[in-house]
CSV table of C-alpha atoms in Angstrom, one decimal:
chain,number,residue,atom,x,y,z
A,1,MET,CA,17.9,-1.7,15.7
A,2,THR,CA,15.9,-0.3,12.7
A,3,ARG,CA,12.7,1.3,13.7
A,4,LYS,CA,9.5,-0.5,12.6
A,5,ARG,CA,7.3,1.4,10.2
A,6,LEU,CA,3.8,2.4,11.2
A,7,GLY,CA,0.9,2.0,8.7
A,8,PHE,CA,-2.8,2.8,8.4
A,9,PHE,CA,-5.0,0.4,6.4
A,10,THR,CA,-8.5,0.8,5.0
A,11,ARG,CA,-10.9,-1.3,3.1
A,12,LEU,CA,-13.0,1.8,2.4
A,13,LEU,CA,-16.1,0.5,4.3
A,14,ASP,CA,-17.5,3.7,5.8
A,15,ASP,CA,-21.3,3.8,5.8
A,16,ALA,CA,-21.7,6.2,2.9
A,17,THR,CA,-22.0,6.5,-0.8
A,18,PRO,CA,-19.0,5.4,-2.9
A,19,LYS,CA,-18.0,9.1,-3.5
A,20,GLU,CA,-18.2,9.8,0.2
A,21,ARG,CA,-16.3,6.6,1.0
A,22,TYR,CA,-13.4,7.8,-1.2
A,23,ARG,CA,-13.5,11.3,0.3
A,24,LEU,CA,-13.4,9.9,3.9
A,25,ALA,CA,-10.6,7.4,3.2
A,26,THR,CA,-8.5,10.2,1.6
A,27,GLU,CA,-9.0,12.3,4.7
A,28,GLN,CA,-8.2,9.4,7.0
A,29,ILE,CA,-4.9,8.8,5.1
A,30,ARG,CA,-4.1,12.6,5.3
A,31,HIS,CA,-4.8,12.5,9.0
A,32,ALA,CA,-2.5,9.5,9.4
A,33,GLU,CA,0.2,11.4,7.6
A,34,ARG,CA,-0.2,14.4,9.9
A,35,TYR,CA,0.2,12.1,12.9
A,36,GLY,CA,3.5,10.6,11.6
A,37,PHE,CA,2.3,7.3,10.0
A,38,ASP,CA,4.9,6.0,7.6
A,39,SER,CA,2.5,4.2,5.2
A,40,ALA,CA,-1.2,3.9,4.1
A,41,TRP,CA,-2.6,0.7,2.6
A,42,ILE,CA,-5.8,0.1,0.7
A,43,ALA,CA,-7.5,-3.1,-0.4
A,44,GLN,CA,-9.1,-4.0,-3.7
A,45,HIS,CA,-12.5,-5.7,-3.9
A,46,HIS,CA,-14.8,-6.2,-6.9
A,47,PHE,CA,-18.6,-6.1,-6.8
A,48,HIS,CA,-19.4,-6.7,-3.1
A,49,GLU,CA,-19.5,-3.3,-1.3
A,50,GLN,CA,-19.9,-4.9,2.1
A,51,GLU,CA,-16.5,-6.6,1.8
A,52,GLY,CA,-14.6,-3.6,0.4
A,53,GLY,CA,-15.4,-0.4,-1.4
A,54,LEU,CA,-12.7,-0.1,-4.0
A,55,PRO,CA,-12.2,-2.0,-7.3
A,56,SER,CA,-9.5,0.4,-8.7
A,57,PRO,CA,-6.8,0.8,-6.1
A,58,LEU,CA,-4.1,2.4,-8.3
A,59,LEU,CA,-6.5,5.0,-9.6
A,60,PHE,CA,-7.5,5.9,-6.1
A,61,LEU,CA,-3.9,6.1,-4.9
A,62,ALA,CA,-3.1,8.5,-7.7
A,63,HIS,CA,-5.8,10.8,-6.2
A,64,VAL,CA,-4.4,10.3,-2.7
A,65,ALA,CA,-0.8,11.0,-3.9
A,66,ALA,CA,-2.0,14.4,-5.0
A,67,HIS,CA,-3.3,15.2,-1.5
A,68,THR,CA,-0.3,13.9,0.5
A,69,GLU,CA,3.4,14.6,0.6
A,70,SER,CA,5.4,11.9,2.4
A,71,ILE,CA,3.3,9.0,3.5
A,72,ARG,CA,4.0,5.8,1.5
A,73,LEU,CA,1.1,4.4,-0.5
A,74,GLY,CA,0.5,0.7,-0.7
A,75,THR,CA,-1.9,-1.9,-2.1
A,76,ALA,CA,-2.9,-4.6,0.3
A,77,ILE,CA,-3.8,-6.1,-2.0
A,78,ILE,CA,-4.4,-6.1,-5.7
A,79,THR,CA,-6.1,-9.4,-6.5
A,80,LEU,CA,-3.8,-10.2,-9.3
A,81,PRO,CA,-5.5,-13.1,-11.1
A,82,MET,CA,-8.3,-10.8,-12.1
A,83,GLU,CA,-6.1,-8.1,-13.6
A,84,ASN,CA,-4.4,-7.6,-17.0
A,85,PRO,CA,-0.8,-7.8,-15.7
A,86,LEU,CA,0.7,-5.4,-18.3
A,87,ARG,CA,-1.8,-2.8,-17.4
A,88,VAL,CA,-1.0,-3.2,-13.7
A,89,ALA,CA,2.7,-2.8,-14.5
A,90,GLU,CA,2.1,0.4,-16.6
A,91,ASP,CA,-0.4,2.0,-14.1
A,92,ALA,CA,2.0,1.3,-11.2
A,93,ALA,CA,4.9,2.8,-13.1
A,94,VAL,CA,2.9,6.0,-13.8
A,95,LEU,CA,1.6,6.2,-10.3
A,96,ASP,CA,5.1,5.8,-8.7
A,97,LEU,CA,6.2,8.8,-10.8
A,98,LEU,CA,3.2,10.9,-9.7
A,99,ALA,CA,3.8,9.9,-6.1
A,100,ASN,CA,7.5,10.7,-6.2
A,101,GLY,CA,8.5,7.1,-5.5
A,102,ARG,CA,6.1,6.4,-2.7
A,103,LEU,CA,4.3,3.3,-4.1
A,104,GLU,CA,4.5,-0.1,-2.3
A,105,ILE,CA,2.7,-2.8,-4.3
A,106,GLY,CA,1.1,-5.8,-2.6
A,107,PHE,CA,-0.4,-8.7,-4.5
A,108,GLY,CA,-2.5,-11.6,-3.6
A,109,SER,CA,-4.5,-14.4,-5.2
A,110,GLY,CA,-7.5,-14.4,-2.9
A,111,GLY,CA,-10.9,-12.8,-3.1
A,112,THR,CA,-14.6,-13.8,-3.1
A,113,PRO,CA,-15.0,-16.9,-5.1
A,114,THR,CA,-17.9,-15.6,-7.2
A,115,SER,CA,-15.9,-12.5,-8.1
A,116,PHE,CA,-13.6,-14.4,-10.4
A,117,LEU,CA,-16.3,-15.5,-12.7
A,118,PRO,CA,-16.9,-12.2,-14.6
A,119,PHE,CA,-13.1,-12.2,-15.3
A,120,GLY,CA,-13.3,-15.5,-17.0
A,121,LEU,CA,-11.7,-17.5,-14.1
A,122,THR,CA,-12.8,-20.0,-11.6
A,123,PHE,CA,-11.7,-19.7,-8.0
A,124,GLU,CA,-9.6,-22.9,-8.5
A,125,GLU,CA,-7.7,-21.3,-11.3
A,126,ARG,CA,-6.5,-18.3,-9.3
A,127,GLY,CA,-3.2,-19.8,-8.2
A,128,ALA,CA,-1.9,-20.5,-11.7
A,129,ALA,CA,-3.2,-17.1,-13.0
A,130,PHE,CA,-1.5,-15.3,-10.1
A,131,ALA,CA,1.9,-16.9,-10.9
A,132,ASP,CA,1.6,-16.1,-14.6
A,133,HIS,CA,0.6,-12.5,-14.0
A,134,LEU,CA,3.3,-11.9,-11.4
A,135,HIS,CA,5.9,-13.2,-13.9
A,136,VAL,CA,4.7,-10.8,-16.6
A,137,ILE,CA,4.8,-7.8,-14.2
A,138,GLN,CA,8.3,-8.5,-13.0
A,139,SER,CA,9.5,-9.0,-16.6
A,140,ALA,CA,8.0,-5.7,-17.6
A,141,TRP,CA,9.5,-3.9,-14.6
A,142,ARG,CA,12.9,-5.4,-15.4
A,143,GLY,CA,12.8,-3.9,-18.8
A,144,ASP,CA,12.5,-7.2,-20.7
A,145,SER,CA,11.2,-7.1,-24.3
A,146,LEU,CA,7.5,-7.8,-24.3
A,147,VAL,CA,6.6,-10.4,-27.0
A,148,HIS,CA,8.3,-8.2,-29.7
A,149,PRO,CA,11.8,-6.7,-29.4
A,150,ASP,CA,10.5,-3.2,-29.9
A,151,ASN,CA,8.1,-3.5,-26.9
A,152,HIS,CA,9.4,-2.3,-23.5
A,153,LEU,CA,7.6,-0.9,-20.6
A,154,TYR,CA,7.2,2.9,-20.6
A,155,PRO,CA,7.8,4.7,-18.3
A,156,PRO,CA,10.4,2.2,-17.1
A,157,ALA,CA,10.0,1.2,-13.5
A,158,PRO,CA,12.9,-1.1,-12.4
A,159,GLN,CA,12.6,0.3,-8.9
A,160,LEU,CA,9.2,-1.3,-8.3
A,161,ALA,CA,10.6,-4.8,-8.5
A,162,GLN,CA,12.1,-4.1,-5.1
A,163,ARG,CA,8.8,-3.1,-3.6
A,164,ILE,CA,6.6,-6.2,-4.2
A,165,TRP,CA,4.8,-7.7,-1.3
A,166,ILE,CA,3.0,-11.0,-1.3
A,167,ALA,CA,0.0,-11.8,0.9
A,168,THR,CA,-0.3,-15.4,2.1
A,169,PHE,CA,-1.9,-17.6,4.8
A,170,SER,CA,0.6,-20.4,4.2
A,171,VAL,CA,4.2,-21.6,4.9
A,172,GLU,CA,4.4,-22.5,1.2
A,173,GLY,CA,3.4,-19.0,0.1
A,174,ALA,CA,5.9,-17.5,2.5
A,175,VAL,CA,8.7,-19.6,1.0
A,176,ARG,CA,7.9,-18.6,-2.5
A,177,ALA,CA,7.8,-14.9,-1.5
A,178,ALA,CA,11.1,-15.2,0.3
A,179,GLN,CA,12.9,-17.0,-2.5
A,180,ALA,CA,11.9,-14.2,-4.9
A,181,GLY,CA,13.0,-11.5,-2.5
A,182,HIS,CA,9.6,-10.1,-1.9
A,183,GLY,CA,8.0,-8.8,1.2
A,184,LEU,CA,5.6,-10.9,3.3
A,185,MET,CA,2.1,-9.6,4.2
A,186,LEU,CA,0.4,-11.2,7.2
A,187,SER,CA,-3.4,-10.9,7.7
A,188,ARG,CA,-5.1,-9.3,10.7
A,189,THR,CA,-6.8,-12.6,11.4
A,190,GLN,CA,-6.9,-16.2,10.1
A,191,PRO,CA,-9.3,-19.1,10.5
A,192,ARG,CA,-8.2,-21.6,13.1
A,193,PRO,CA,-7.3,-25.1,12.0
A,194,ALA,CA,-9.9,-27.8,12.6
A,195,GLY,CA,-9.8,-28.9,16.2
A,196,GLN,CA,-7.6,-26.1,17.4
A,197,PRO,CA,-9.9,-23.2,18.1
A,198,ASP,CA,-7.8,-21.8,20.9
A,199,LEU,CA,-4.6,-21.2,18.8
A,200,THR,CA,-3.5,-17.6,19.0
A,201,LEU,CA,-2.9,-15.6,15.8
A,202,ASP,CA,0.9,-15.5,16.5
A,203,GLU,CA,1.0,-19.2,17.0
A,204,ILE,CA,-0.5,-19.6,13.5
A,205,GLN,CA,1.7,-16.9,11.9
A,206,ASN,CA,5.1,-17.6,13.6
A,207,PRO,CA,5.7,-20.7,11.4
A,208,ILE,CA,5.0,-18.6,8.4
A,209,VAL,CA,7.5,-16.0,9.5
A,210,ASP,CA,10.1,-18.7,10.3
A,211,ALA,CA,9.7,-20.2,6.8
A,212,TYR,CA,10.0,-16.8,5.2
A,213,LEU,CA,13.2,-15.9,7.1
A,214,ASP,CA,14.7,-19.4,6.5
A,215,ALA,CA,14.1,-19.1,2.7
A,216,LEU,CA,15.2,-15.5,2.2
A,217,PRO,CA,18.4,-15.3,0.1
A,218,ALA,CA,21.6,-14.0,1.7
A,219,GLY,CA,21.9,-10.3,1.5
A,220,ILE,CA,18.2,-9.6,1.1
A,221,ALA,CA,16.7,-7.7,4.0
A,222,PRO,CA,13.4,-9.1,5.3
A,223,ARG,CA,10.2,-7.2,4.9
A,224,ILE,CA,7.4,-8.4,7.0
A,225,LEU,CA,4.1,-6.4,7.2
A,226,ALA,CA,1.7,-7.5,10.0
A,227,SER,CA,-1.8,-6.1,9.6
A,228,ARG,CA,-3.8,-5.9,12.8
A,229,THR,CA,-7.3,-4.8,13.8
A,230,ALA,CA,-7.0,-2.0,16.4
A,231,PHE,CA,-9.7,0.4,17.4
A,232,VAL,CA,-8.5,2.7,20.1
A,233,ALA,CA,-10.9,5.0,22.0
A,234,ASP,CA,-10.7,7.1,25.1
A,235,SER,CA,-12.3,4.4,27.2
A,236,ASP,CA,-12.8,0.7,27.2
A,237,GLU,CA,-16.6,1.1,27.6
A,238,TYR,CA,-17.0,3.4,24.6
A,239,ALA,CA,-14.7,1.3,22.4
A,240,LEU,CA,-16.6,-2.0,23.2
A,241,LYS,CA,-19.9,-0.2,22.6
A,242,VAL,CA,-18.8,1.0,19.2
A,243,ALA,CA,-17.3,-2.4,18.3
A,244,THR,CA,-20.4,-4.5,19.2
A,245,PRO,CA,-22.4,-4.1,15.9
A,246,GLY,CA,-19.4,-4.7,13.6
A,247,LEU,CA,-18.0,-7.7,15.4
A,248,THR,CA,-21.4,-9.2,15.8
A,249,LYS,CA,-21.9,-9.0,12.1
A,250,GLN,CA,-18.5,-10.6,11.5
A,251,ALA,CA,-19.5,-13.5,13.8
A,252,GLN,CA,-22.7,-14.0,11.9
A,253,GLN,CA,-20.8,-14.1,8.6
A,254,HIS,CA,-18.4,-16.6,10.0
A,255,GLN,CA,-21.2,-18.9,11.2
A,256,ARG,CA,-22.9,-18.7,7.8
A,257,ALA,CA,-19.6,-19.7,6.2
A,258,GLY,CA,-19.4,-22.8,8.3
A,259,TYR,CA,-16.9,-21.6,11.0
A,260,THR,CA,-17.4,-22.2,14.7
A,261,VAL,CA,-17.9,-19.1,16.8
A,262,THR,CA,-18.1,-19.5,20.6
A,263,GLY,CA,-19.8,-17.1,22.9
A,264,ASP,CA,-22.1,-14.3,22.0
A,265,THR,CA,-20.6,-11.1,23.5
A,266,VAL,CA,-18.2,-8.5,22.0
A,267,THR,CA,-15.6,-9.7,24.4
A,268,ASP,CA,-15.9,-13.3,23.0
A,269,TYR,CA,-15.7,-12.0,19.5
A,270,ARG,CA,-12.7,-9.7,20.2
A,271,ARG,CA,-10.6,-12.6,21.1
A,272,GLN,CA,-11.7,-14.9,18.3
A,273,PHE,CA,-11.3,-12.3,15.6
A,274,ASP,CA,-8.0,-11.0,16.9
A,275,ALA,CA,-9.3,-7.5,17.4
A,276,HIS,CA,-7.5,-5.1,19.7
A,277,ILE,CA,-10.2,-2.9,21.1
A,278,GLY,CA,-10.3,-0.5,24.0
A,279,SER,CA,-8.4,2.4,25.7
A,280,PRO,CA,-4.8,3.0,24.8
A,281,GLU,CA,-3.7,1.0,27.9
A,282,THR,CA,-5.9,-2.0,27.0
A,283,VAL,CA,-4.9,-2.1,23.4
A,284,LEU,CA,-1.2,-1.7,24.2
A,285,ARG,CA,-1.4,-4.6,26.7
A,286,SER,CA,-3.1,-6.7,24.1
A,287,LEU,CA,-0.7,-5.9,21.3
A,288,LYS,CA,2.3,-6.6,23.5
A,289,ALA,CA,1.1,-10.2,23.8
A,290,ASP,CA,1.4,-10.7,20.0
A,291,SER,CA,4.9,-12.0,19.4
A,292,ILE,CA,4.6,-11.4,15.6
A,293,LEU,CA,4.8,-7.6,16.2
A,294,THR,CA,8.3,-8.0,17.6
A,295,ARG,CA,9.4,-9.7,14.3
A,296,ALA,CA,7.6,-7.5,11.8
A,297,THR,CA,9.4,-4.7,10.0
A,298,ASP,CA,6.1,-3.0,9.3
A,299,ILE,CA,2.8,-2.9,11.3
A,300,SER,CA,-0.4,-1.6,9.8
A,301,PHE,CA,-3.6,-0.9,11.8
A,302,GLN,CA,-7.1,-1.1,10.5
A,303,VAL,CA,-10.4,-0.6,12.3
A,304,HIS,CA,-12.2,-3.4,10.3
A,305,SER,CA,-14.4,-5.1,11.3
A,306,VAL,CA,-15.3,-2.7,14.1
A,307,GLU,CA,-16.5,-0.1,11.5
A,308,PRO,CA,-16.6,3.0,13.7
A,309,SER,CA,-17.7,6.4,12.5
A,310,HIS,CA,-15.3,8.5,10.5
A,311,ARG,CA,-14.7,10.6,13.6
A,312,GLY,CA,-14.0,7.5,15.6
A,313,THR,CA,-11.5,6.3,13.0
A,314,LEU,CA,-9.7,9.7,13.1
A,315,ARG,CA,-9.5,9.5,16.9
A,316,SER,CA,-8.2,6.0,16.8
A,317,ILE,CA,-5.4,7.1,14.4
A,318,GLU,CA,-4.5,9.9,16.9
A,319,LEU,CA,-4.4,7.6,19.9
A,320,ILE,CA,-2.3,5.0,18.1
A,321,ALA,CA,0.2,7.6,17.1
A,322,GLU,CA,0.4,9.2,20.5
A,323,HIS,CA,0.1,6.2,22.9
A,324,ILE,CA,0.6,2.9,21.0
A,325,ALA,CA,3.3,3.5,18.4
A,326,PRO,CA,6.0,4.8,20.8
A,327,HIS,CA,5.9,1.5,22.7
A,328,ILE,CA,5.9,-1.0,19.8
A,329,LEU,CA,8.0,0.5,17.1
């Protein structure tokens, strides 16, 4: 059986200035590489620094590529409707050369609704824009002529067409990704359907995986990336203490957005937001109850929304590599 690949994910949310956020995230990725992680993933967010600290993921990954050697570098995600697709295709092509072929490129249509407006879009228009932009990028990477017969992507990057990942919450999105031969990206948490607050995350995501595998063309190997929140510390008590402010803030945000949150303790929040928090033994036991992880080809861990210190993030990386990964990969 092929070994699953281990990833580290960051939204660059350290409590620091933008420059320091970028420095700390770079060091966290380098630390993950030292501890044997296969991949590092970063997210794109525009304007709202409390949701994510990076509007320019490919630019940042070019910097990270210069400070790493072997770890694969991925976007999870680029919010494609807001981008000029030809510029994305060109920048990704250059980055993949600079990174010696280490780029993985994840796309999604989501984002904060108000963030679309400065880009000349409404939130409701994002689906059509996503499809159009993805078509342009794939055409460019295939080497098709671009409007005029003299125009072709340079540098050429046909290899990137095999490294596209699509983020989705839905069965329909999984089917589209599979039919195109793309990888499937699963979220660390998802809102529960109305009237079903006790559904587990794997109960929500297994039908998405089923649909993806059923629709995948013959001869195309599945690529399924499961992102999960995991903050691992040397004791349960310390981990829960660190997690309390971040998960409490997440609960308050969910309530303001109209979602139901039950209970008022970090233990309540940990269950509802699918966060694996505690000592290595506690986190491993929690992760083993998640059936998605047995089906995924790739697993990426993030500390969000726990938001520990930089030192706590580095320690969590170490404990995942030493005590978690050997039992789930």
